[in-house]
Short mmCIF file of C-alpha atoms and ligand atoms in Angstrom, two decimals:
data_model
loop_
_atom_site.label_atom_id
_atom_site.label_comp_id
_atom_site.label_asym_id
_atom_site.label_seq_id
_atom_site.Cartn_x
_atom_site.Cartn_y
_atom_site.Cartn_z
CA MET A 9 -38.41 83.67 14.87
CA ALA A 10 -39.47 82.32 11.50
CA ALA A 11 -42.22 79.75 11.01
CA ARG A 12 -40.59 76.32 10.79
CA GLU A 13 -41.89 73.04 9.37
CA ILE A 14 -42.06 70.05 11.77
CA VAL A 15 -43.37 67.58 9.18
CA GLU A 16 -45.07 68.29 5.88
CA ASN A 17 -47.75 70.96 6.33
CA ILE A 18 -47.38 71.19 10.12
CA TYR A 19 -45.52 74.31 11.22
CA SER A 20 -44.31 75.84 14.43
CA VAL A 21 -45.48 79.48 14.24
CA GLY A 22 -44.99 80.69 17.81
CA THR A 23 -42.53 83.21 19.18
CA ILE A 24 -39.35 83.13 21.25
CA ASN A 25 -38.69 85.51 24.12
CA TRP A 26 -34.91 85.36 24.66
CA ASP A 27 -34.98 88.00 27.38
CA LEU A 28 -37.74 86.67 29.63
CA ARG A 29 -36.30 86.40 33.15
CA TYR A 30 -39.45 85.77 35.20
CA PHE A 31 -42.46 83.74 34.15
CA ASP A 32 -45.80 84.56 35.77
CA ALA A 33 -43.87 87.06 37.93
CA ILE A 34 -42.68 84.15 40.10
CA MET A 35 -40.56 81.61 38.24
CA PRO A 36 -37.02 82.64 37.25
CA THR A 37 -36.37 81.78 33.58
CA PRO A 38 -32.63 82.34 33.10
CA ARG A 39 -32.77 80.93 29.57
CA GLY A 40 -35.88 82.75 28.37
CA SER A 41 -38.82 80.87 26.93
CA SER A 42 -41.01 80.48 23.89
CA TYR A 43 -44.75 80.72 23.36
CA ASN A 44 -45.45 77.97 20.89
CA ALA A 45 -48.31 77.82 18.43
CA TYR A 46 -48.72 75.46 15.51
CA LEU A 47 -50.36 75.58 12.11
CA VAL A 48 -51.80 72.38 10.66
CA LYS A 49 -52.70 72.58 6.96
CA GLY A 50 -54.98 69.81 5.78
CA SER A 51 -56.13 69.32 2.17
CA ASP A 52 -59.51 70.94 3.00
CA LYS A 53 -59.12 72.95 6.20
CA THR A 54 -56.45 74.69 8.22
CA ALA A 55 -56.21 74.83 12.01
CA LEU A 56 -54.13 77.04 14.26
CA ILE A 57 -53.23 75.35 17.56
CA ASP A 58 -53.14 78.07 20.26
CA THR A 59 -52.11 81.70 19.78
CA GLY A 60 -49.67 83.28 22.23
CA GLU A 61 -48.56 86.12 24.42
CA PRO A 62 -49.83 89.55 23.19
CA HIS A 63 -46.39 91.06 23.85
CA ASP A 64 -45.16 89.12 20.78
CA GLU A 65 -48.06 90.07 18.50
CA ALA A 66 -45.94 91.49 15.65
CA ASP A 67 -43.70 88.40 15.44
CA PHE A 68 -46.66 86.06 15.56
CA VAL A 69 -48.60 87.80 12.79
CA THR A 70 -45.42 87.97 10.70
CA ASN A 71 -45.00 84.20 11.02
CA LEU A 72 -48.54 83.64 9.74
CA MET A 73 -48.00 86.10 6.88
CA ARG A 74 -44.83 84.27 5.85
CA LEU A 75 -46.99 81.19 5.33
CA ASP A 76 -49.49 83.24 3.26
CA GLN A 77 -52.12 82.41 5.84
CA ASP A 78 -54.91 84.68 4.62
CA SER A 79 -57.69 82.44 5.89
CA LEU A 80 -58.15 80.05 8.76
CA ASP A 81 -60.92 77.55 9.53
CA TYR A 82 -60.22 76.64 13.15
CA ILE A 83 -58.40 78.06 16.15
CA VAL A 84 -57.87 75.22 18.61
CA CYS A 85 -57.41 76.34 22.22
CA LEU A 86 -55.73 73.64 24.30
CA HIS A 87 -55.60 75.73 27.49
CA ALA A 88 -56.95 79.16 28.39
CA GLU A 89 -54.04 80.69 30.31
CA GLN A 90 -53.22 84.02 28.72
CA ASP A 91 -49.73 83.12 27.53
CA HIS A 92 -51.48 80.85 24.99
CA SER A 93 -54.84 82.52 24.50
CA GLY A 94 -53.75 86.15 24.73
CA MET A 95 -53.98 86.74 21.00
CA LEU A 96 -57.28 84.89 20.52
CA PRO A 97 -59.33 88.12 20.31
CA LEU A 98 -56.93 89.45 17.67
CA MET A 99 -57.03 86.20 15.66
CA LEU A 100 -60.84 86.24 15.74
CA GLU A 101 -60.71 89.70 14.16
CA VAL A 102 -58.04 88.83 11.60
CA TYR A 103 -59.81 85.58 10.62
CA PRO A 104 -63.55 86.39 10.84
CA MET A 105 -64.57 82.98 9.46
CA ALA A 106 -62.52 80.95 11.94
CA LYS A 107 -64.23 78.86 14.62
CA VAL A 108 -62.75 78.31 18.09
CA VAL A 109 -62.42 74.60 18.90
CA THR A 110 -62.04 73.77 22.56
CA ASN A 111 -63.53 71.84 25.48
CA GLU A 112 -66.33 73.04 27.75
CA VAL A 113 -64.08 74.02 30.68
CA CYS A 114 -61.64 75.91 28.48
CA LYS A 115 -64.49 77.69 26.72
CA GLY A 116 -65.76 79.00 30.06
CA LEU A 117 -62.31 80.24 31.04
CA LEU A 118 -61.74 81.90 27.66
CA MET A 119 -65.06 83.70 27.99
CA ALA A 120 -64.10 84.98 31.43
CA MET A 121 -60.62 86.08 30.45
CA HIS A 122 -61.38 87.77 27.15
CA HIS A 123 -65.08 88.68 27.40
CA LEU A 124 -66.03 86.83 24.23
CA GLU A 125 -69.71 86.37 25.13
CA GLU A 126 -70.86 88.07 21.90
CA LEU A 127 -68.82 85.60 19.86
CA GLU A 128 -70.21 82.47 21.49
CA GLU A 129 -71.65 81.19 18.21
CA ARG A 130 -68.12 80.89 16.90
CA PHE A 131 -67.22 78.21 19.47
CA ILE A 132 -67.24 74.47 18.73
CA VAL A 133 -67.10 72.40 21.93
CA ILE A 134 -65.46 69.00 21.63
CA GLY A 135 -65.16 66.09 24.07
CA ASP A 136 -62.59 63.45 24.90
CA LYS A 137 -61.35 61.43 21.91
CA GLU A 138 -63.51 63.35 19.43
CA THR A 139 -62.03 64.07 16.02
CA LEU A 140 -62.10 66.91 13.52
CA SER A 141 -61.25 66.33 9.86
CA LEU A 142 -59.03 68.77 7.98
CA GLY A 143 -59.14 66.60 4.84
CA ASP A 144 -56.02 64.49 4.64
CA LYS A 145 -55.20 65.28 8.28
CA THR A 146 -57.34 64.45 11.32
CA LEU A 147 -57.21 66.17 14.68
CA LYS A 148 -58.01 63.95 17.65
CA PHE A 149 -58.54 65.53 21.06
CA TYR A 150 -57.75 64.12 24.50
CA LEU A 151 -59.00 65.86 27.63
CA ALA A 152 -56.07 66.06 30.06
CA PRO A 153 -57.22 68.07 33.09
CA TRP A 154 -54.69 69.01 35.78
CA VAL A 155 -51.47 69.17 33.84
CA HIS A 156 -51.71 71.88 34.90
CA TRP A 157 -55.14 73.57 34.73
CA PRO A 158 -58.58 71.90 34.72
CA ASP A 159 -59.08 72.89 31.07
CA THR A 160 -55.92 71.33 29.60
CA MET A 161 -56.30 69.07 26.58
CA PHE A 162 -54.02 67.49 23.98
CA ALA A 163 -54.53 67.38 20.20
CA GLU A 164 -53.05 64.73 17.92
CA VAL A 165 -52.56 64.91 14.17
CA VAL A 166 -53.32 61.25 13.72
CA GLU A 167 -51.76 60.66 10.27
CA ASP A 168 -48.45 62.31 11.22
CA LYS A 169 -48.05 61.02 14.80
CA VAL A 170 -47.67 64.59 16.06
CA LEU A 171 -49.13 65.34 19.50
CA PHE A 172 -49.64 68.84 20.91
CA THR A 173 -49.59 68.68 24.72
CA SER A 174 -50.11 72.29 25.85
CA ASP A 175 -47.89 73.05 28.87
CA PHE A 176 -47.23 69.35 29.56
CA LEU A 177 -43.62 68.34 28.70
CA GLY A 178 -42.70 71.96 27.97
CA THR A 179 -39.58 73.88 28.95
CA HIS A 180 -38.87 77.51 29.60
CA TYR A 181 -35.95 77.51 27.21
CA ALA A 182 -35.35 79.82 24.27
CA SER A 183 -34.03 77.14 21.97
CA PRO A 184 -31.88 78.00 18.95
CA THR A 185 -33.15 74.82 17.29
CA LEU A 186 -36.67 73.66 16.44
CA PHE A 187 -36.11 70.26 18.06
CA GLN A 188 -34.69 69.45 21.49
CA ASP A 189 -31.08 68.49 22.03
CA ASP A 190 -31.26 65.62 24.52
CA ASN A 191 -27.54 65.99 25.20
CA SER A 192 -27.67 69.67 26.13
CA PRO A 193 -27.16 70.11 29.90
CA ASP A 194 -28.74 73.58 29.63
CA TYR A 195 -31.89 72.17 28.07
CA LEU A 196 -32.15 69.31 30.57
CA GLU A 197 -31.60 71.69 33.51
CA ALA A 198 -34.37 73.95 32.15
CA ALA A 199 -36.67 70.96 31.65
CA LYS A 200 -36.29 69.86 35.28
CA ARG A 201 -36.74 73.40 36.55
CA TYR A 202 -39.98 73.64 34.52
CA TYR A 203 -41.23 70.26 35.76
CA ALA A 204 -40.59 71.30 39.38
CA ALA A 205 -42.39 74.63 39.15
CA ILE A 206 -45.32 73.74 36.93
CA MET A 207 -45.95 70.00 36.87
CA MET A 208 -44.70 68.65 40.22
CA PRO A 209 -47.79 69.89 42.13
CA PHE A 210 -49.81 67.58 39.84
CA ARG A 211 -47.61 64.50 40.07
CA ALA A 212 -50.45 61.96 40.00
CA SER A 213 -51.85 63.54 36.84
CA VAL A 214 -48.37 63.55 35.30
CA GLN A 215 -48.13 59.79 35.87
CA GLU A 216 -51.60 59.30 34.35
CA TYR A 217 -50.87 61.27 31.18
CA LEU A 218 -47.48 59.64 30.67
CA GLY A 219 -49.53 56.46 30.34
CA LEU A 220 -51.76 58.13 27.75
CA ILE A 221 -48.73 59.28 25.79
CA ASP A 222 -47.39 55.72 25.85
CA GLU A 223 -50.66 54.62 24.26
CA ILE A 224 -50.59 57.34 21.60
CA SER A 225 -46.86 56.79 21.00
CA PRO A 226 -46.20 60.01 19.07
CA ASP A 227 -43.08 60.62 16.99
CA TYR A 228 -43.23 64.34 17.74
CA ILE A 229 -44.56 66.23 20.75
CA GLY A 230 -45.27 69.94 20.39
CA PRO A 231 -45.55 71.51 23.86
CA SER A 232 -46.52 75.13 24.45
CA HIS A 233 -43.05 76.19 25.64
CA GLY A 234 -39.55 75.25 24.52
CA PRO A 235 -38.36 73.03 21.71
CA VAL A 236 -40.51 70.51 19.84
CA LEU A 237 -39.69 67.00 21.05
CA LYS A 238 -38.61 64.72 18.22
CA LEU A 239 -38.47 61.06 19.29
CA PRO A 240 -39.30 62.15 22.86
CA ALA A 241 -38.26 59.00 24.75
CA LYS A 242 -35.57 60.66 26.87
CA ILE A 243 -37.70 63.46 28.28
CA ILE A 244 -40.55 61.01 28.90
CA ASP A 245 -38.17 58.75 30.84
CA LEU A 246 -37.01 61.73 32.88
CA TYR A 247 -40.62 62.70 33.63
CA ARG A 248 -41.30 59.13 34.71
CA ASP A 249 -38.36 59.31 37.10
CA TRP A 250 -39.16 62.79 38.44
CA SER A 251 -42.84 61.98 38.99
CA SER A 252 -42.28 58.52 40.51
CA ASP A 253 -43.35 57.93 44.11
CA THR A 254 -39.87 56.97 45.28
CA PRO A 255 -37.48 59.74 46.37
CA LYS A 256 -33.73 59.37 46.13
CA ASN A 257 -31.17 59.06 48.90
CA SER A 258 -30.52 62.80 49.03
CA VAL A 259 -30.96 65.67 51.47
CA VAL A 260 -31.63 69.33 50.69
CA VAL A 261 -30.69 71.84 53.38
CA GLY A 262 -32.00 75.39 52.89
CA TYR A 263 -30.79 77.92 55.40
CA VAL A 264 -30.77 81.56 56.36
CA SER A 265 -28.63 82.92 59.20
CA MET A 266 -28.46 86.31 60.95
CA HIS A 267 -25.58 86.13 63.45
CA GLY A 268 -23.94 82.87 62.41
CA SER A 269 -25.42 80.34 64.89
CA THR A 270 -27.77 78.74 62.38
CA GLU A 271 -25.07 78.72 59.71
CA LEU A 272 -22.72 76.92 62.11
CA MET A 273 -25.39 74.29 62.81
CA VAL A 274 -25.87 73.78 59.07
CA LYS A 275 -22.14 73.31 58.67
CA PHE A 276 -22.04 70.62 61.39
CA LEU A 277 -25.03 68.76 59.96
CA VAL A 278 -23.96 68.92 56.33
CA ASP A 279 -20.39 67.83 57.18
CA ASP A 280 -21.80 64.91 59.15
CA LEU A 281 -24.03 63.81 56.25
CA VAL A 282 -21.13 64.13 53.79
CA GLN A 283 -18.96 61.93 56.02
CA ARG A 284 -21.72 59.31 56.01
CA GLY A 285 -21.80 59.36 52.20
CA ILE A 286 -25.34 60.74 52.01
CA PRO A 287 -25.73 63.09 49.01
CA VAL A 288 -26.60 66.52 50.41
CA GLN A 289 -27.07 69.93 48.82
CA GLN A 290 -26.84 73.11 50.88
CA TYR A 291 -28.50 76.36 49.75
CA ASN A 292 -28.29 79.83 51.25
CA LEU A 293 -31.91 80.87 50.82
CA LEU A 294 -31.04 84.56 50.61
CA GLU A 295 -29.10 83.96 47.41
CA THR A 296 -30.65 80.87 45.84
CA ASP A 297 -32.75 81.08 42.68
CA THR A 298 -36.07 79.42 43.59
CA GLY A 299 -35.91 77.45 40.33
CA VAL A 300 -32.67 75.80 41.48
CA LEU A 301 -34.21 74.98 44.85
CA GLY A 302 -37.35 73.64 43.16
CA SER A 303 -35.25 71.32 40.98
CA ALA A 304 -33.31 70.10 44.01
CA ILE A 305 -36.41 69.04 45.93
CA VAL A 306 -37.82 66.99 43.01
CA ASP A 307 -35.88 63.91 44.17
CA ALA A 308 -34.89 64.60 47.81
CA ALA A 309 -36.04 62.16 50.48
CA THR A 310 -35.28 64.69 53.23
CA ILE A 311 -35.59 68.48 53.35
CA ILE A 312 -34.14 70.45 56.27
CA LEU A 313 -35.06 74.10 56.82
CA ALA A 314 -32.60 76.03 58.97
CA THR A 315 -33.65 79.42 60.30
CA PRO A 316 -33.01 81.83 63.13
CA THR A 317 -35.89 83.43 64.96
CA VAL A 318 -37.17 86.85 63.91
CA LEU A 319 -39.41 88.23 66.64
CA PHE A 320 -41.27 85.02 67.63
CA GLY A 321 -41.23 83.13 64.36
CA PRO A 322 -39.01 81.91 61.53
CA HIS A 323 -37.06 84.29 59.31
CA PRO A 324 -39.41 85.50 56.50
CA VAL A 325 -37.14 83.94 53.87
CA ALA A 326 -37.62 80.55 55.55
CA VAL A 327 -41.39 81.12 55.61
CA ASN A 328 -41.30 81.95 51.90
CA THR A 329 -39.37 78.73 51.24
CA ALA A 330 -41.74 76.63 53.33
CA TYR A 331 -44.66 78.08 51.37
CA LEU A 332 -42.94 77.25 48.09
CA VAL A 333 -42.11 73.69 49.18
CA ARG A 334 -45.68 73.10 50.32
CA ALA A 335 -47.10 74.49 47.08
CA LEU A 336 -44.81 72.40 44.84
CA ARG A 337 -45.72 69.19 46.72
CA PRO A 338 -42.51 67.18 46.25
CA LYS A 339 -42.42 63.50 47.18
CA VAL A 340 -40.28 64.26 50.27
CA LYS A 341 -40.62 61.70 53.08
CA TYR A 342 -38.78 63.42 55.95
CA LEU A 343 -38.68 67.04 57.06
CA GLY A 344 -36.56 68.75 59.67
CA VAL A 345 -36.17 72.18 61.24
CA ILE A 346 -32.98 73.40 62.89
CA GLY A 347 -31.91 76.85 64.04
CA SER A 348 -31.52 79.24 66.89
CA TYR A 349 -33.17 81.99 68.90
CA GLY A 350 -32.28 84.71 71.40
CA TRP A 351 -35.06 85.14 73.93
CA GLY A 352 -38.09 83.19 72.67
CA THR A 353 -39.41 81.36 69.63
CA ASN A 354 -42.29 79.58 67.98
CA ALA A 355 -40.34 78.94 64.77
CA VAL A 356 -40.43 75.12 64.84
CA ASN A 357 -44.20 74.89 65.38
CA TYR A 358 -44.83 77.58 62.77
CA LEU A 359 -42.87 75.72 60.07
CA ALA A 360 -44.18 72.30 61.11
CA GLU A 361 -47.75 73.54 60.69
CA MET A 362 -46.96 75.07 57.31
CA LEU A 363 -45.41 71.85 56.03
CA ALA A 364 -47.92 69.41 57.57
CA PRO A 365 -50.00 69.11 54.33
CA LEU A 366 -47.04 67.35 52.68
CA GLY A 367 -47.68 64.33 54.93
CA ALA A 368 -43.95 63.79 55.54
CA GLU A 369 -42.55 62.64 58.88
CA MET A 370 -41.19 65.52 61.00
CA LEU A 371 -37.81 64.61 62.41
CA GLU A 372 -36.80 65.71 65.92
CA PRO A 373 -35.93 69.42 65.61
CA VAL A 374 -32.66 70.88 66.86
CA TYR A 375 -33.49 74.41 67.94
CA ILE A 376 -31.19 76.14 70.39
CA LYS A 377 -30.71 79.31 72.38
CA GLY A 378 -27.66 81.28 71.25
CA LEU A 379 -24.49 79.68 69.90
CA PRO A 380 -24.23 75.92 69.30
CA ASP A 381 -22.46 73.96 72.05
CA GLU A 382 -21.38 70.35 72.59
CA GLN A 383 -24.98 69.28 73.25
CA THR A 384 -26.09 70.94 70.00
CA ILE A 385 -23.47 69.02 68.06
CA ALA A 386 -24.57 65.79 69.72
CA ASN A 387 -28.20 66.51 68.77
CA LEU A 388 -27.21 67.27 65.17
CA HIS A 389 -25.39 63.91 65.08
CA LYS A 390 -28.61 62.28 66.28
CA LEU A 391 -30.51 64.04 63.49
CA ALA A 392 -27.99 62.72 60.97
CA ASP A 393 -28.42 59.23 62.53
CA SER A 394 -32.20 59.49 61.98
CA ILE A 395 -31.75 60.54 58.37
CA GLU A 396 -29.25 57.75 57.65
CA GLU A 397 -31.44 55.12 59.27
CA ARG A 398 -34.55 56.21 57.35
CA HIS A 399 -32.78 56.54 54.02
CA LYS A 400 -31.69 52.89 54.28
CA THR A 401 -35.35 51.95 53.85
CA LEU A 402 -35.89 53.91 50.62
FE1 FEO B 14 -48.00 78.21 29.52
FE2 FEO B 14 -50.46 77.33 31.74
O1 FEO B 14 -49.62 78.39 30.46
#
């Protein structure tokens, strides 16, 4: 990917990975991603904002060479995670006069991750709302811990109304264009998937920093992944909706079934909810991309896990899903467990304990021995009654 100009003398110099299919060995990225870095050329000084993933070293260095960047004054590190700091040691060698500009927390993490102790004199530590002059451009820094690490900060080019937000407002999306296409369903799907996996666990912080961005009111936002956001109102509105405290009238049912009993129960429950006009999405957990499931639970008021019993507990795929749901911390208000067993089970208690930290109300479980019967169907109707009644209060 070539270096591209955002506004005069501010360039995107990062790299695109079209083929990336898993990020951090956990998050499916069906549309690849990018590792963004930015070059800000002032009349007196030049700053590089972040570096990138070492895998893309050749492309990154080529981008800098294309801009004839034979010297550099500052390397700003907004966040220490290796996908953005991985080439910092290389950049410190290539640009021996460059200083690293970062906050105290990020400095500590960079030291630990790259063993830079001998280069400590090259660090400049800045605080919240401090500025750094590049001549006719000024960098202003905002500490923004917990979207998503404790070290995260933003940097604004004040004169150009360009704000670099690290991972915040990013997308794992290998974009063919420099700027976002707000009308692209693929981009918007990737943006929600990214929010769910990376930002949803920090929903309160997301709300806080949306307020900060309102105050700064940038024309451009340069996140660390995905397209640069030009006139970013739409994605900010979506973030406001996704991170709000109010879930939507929707139910997500994730299930796994061994001999068909649990699947039959899911069918009865989902059909019942559909007949009541309650939006419901059903996912076979054996086949569902966790990114799709993560996106689905962003808004859901109710999540139902349906699992048979394996030995004494839930199916391992259901356990994996419960762990994921707990870790992502959606704003779900009601949780339910349904399923079946042969000769004994502790599945309901096991899942209820796993999900307790979410603070949602546990609905009456429907957990049966063997095949569903008339009583099972009646109990599933009661569960649907409970969901309908509670969703009326949303
Ligand atoms: Fe894209 Fe937290 O690193």
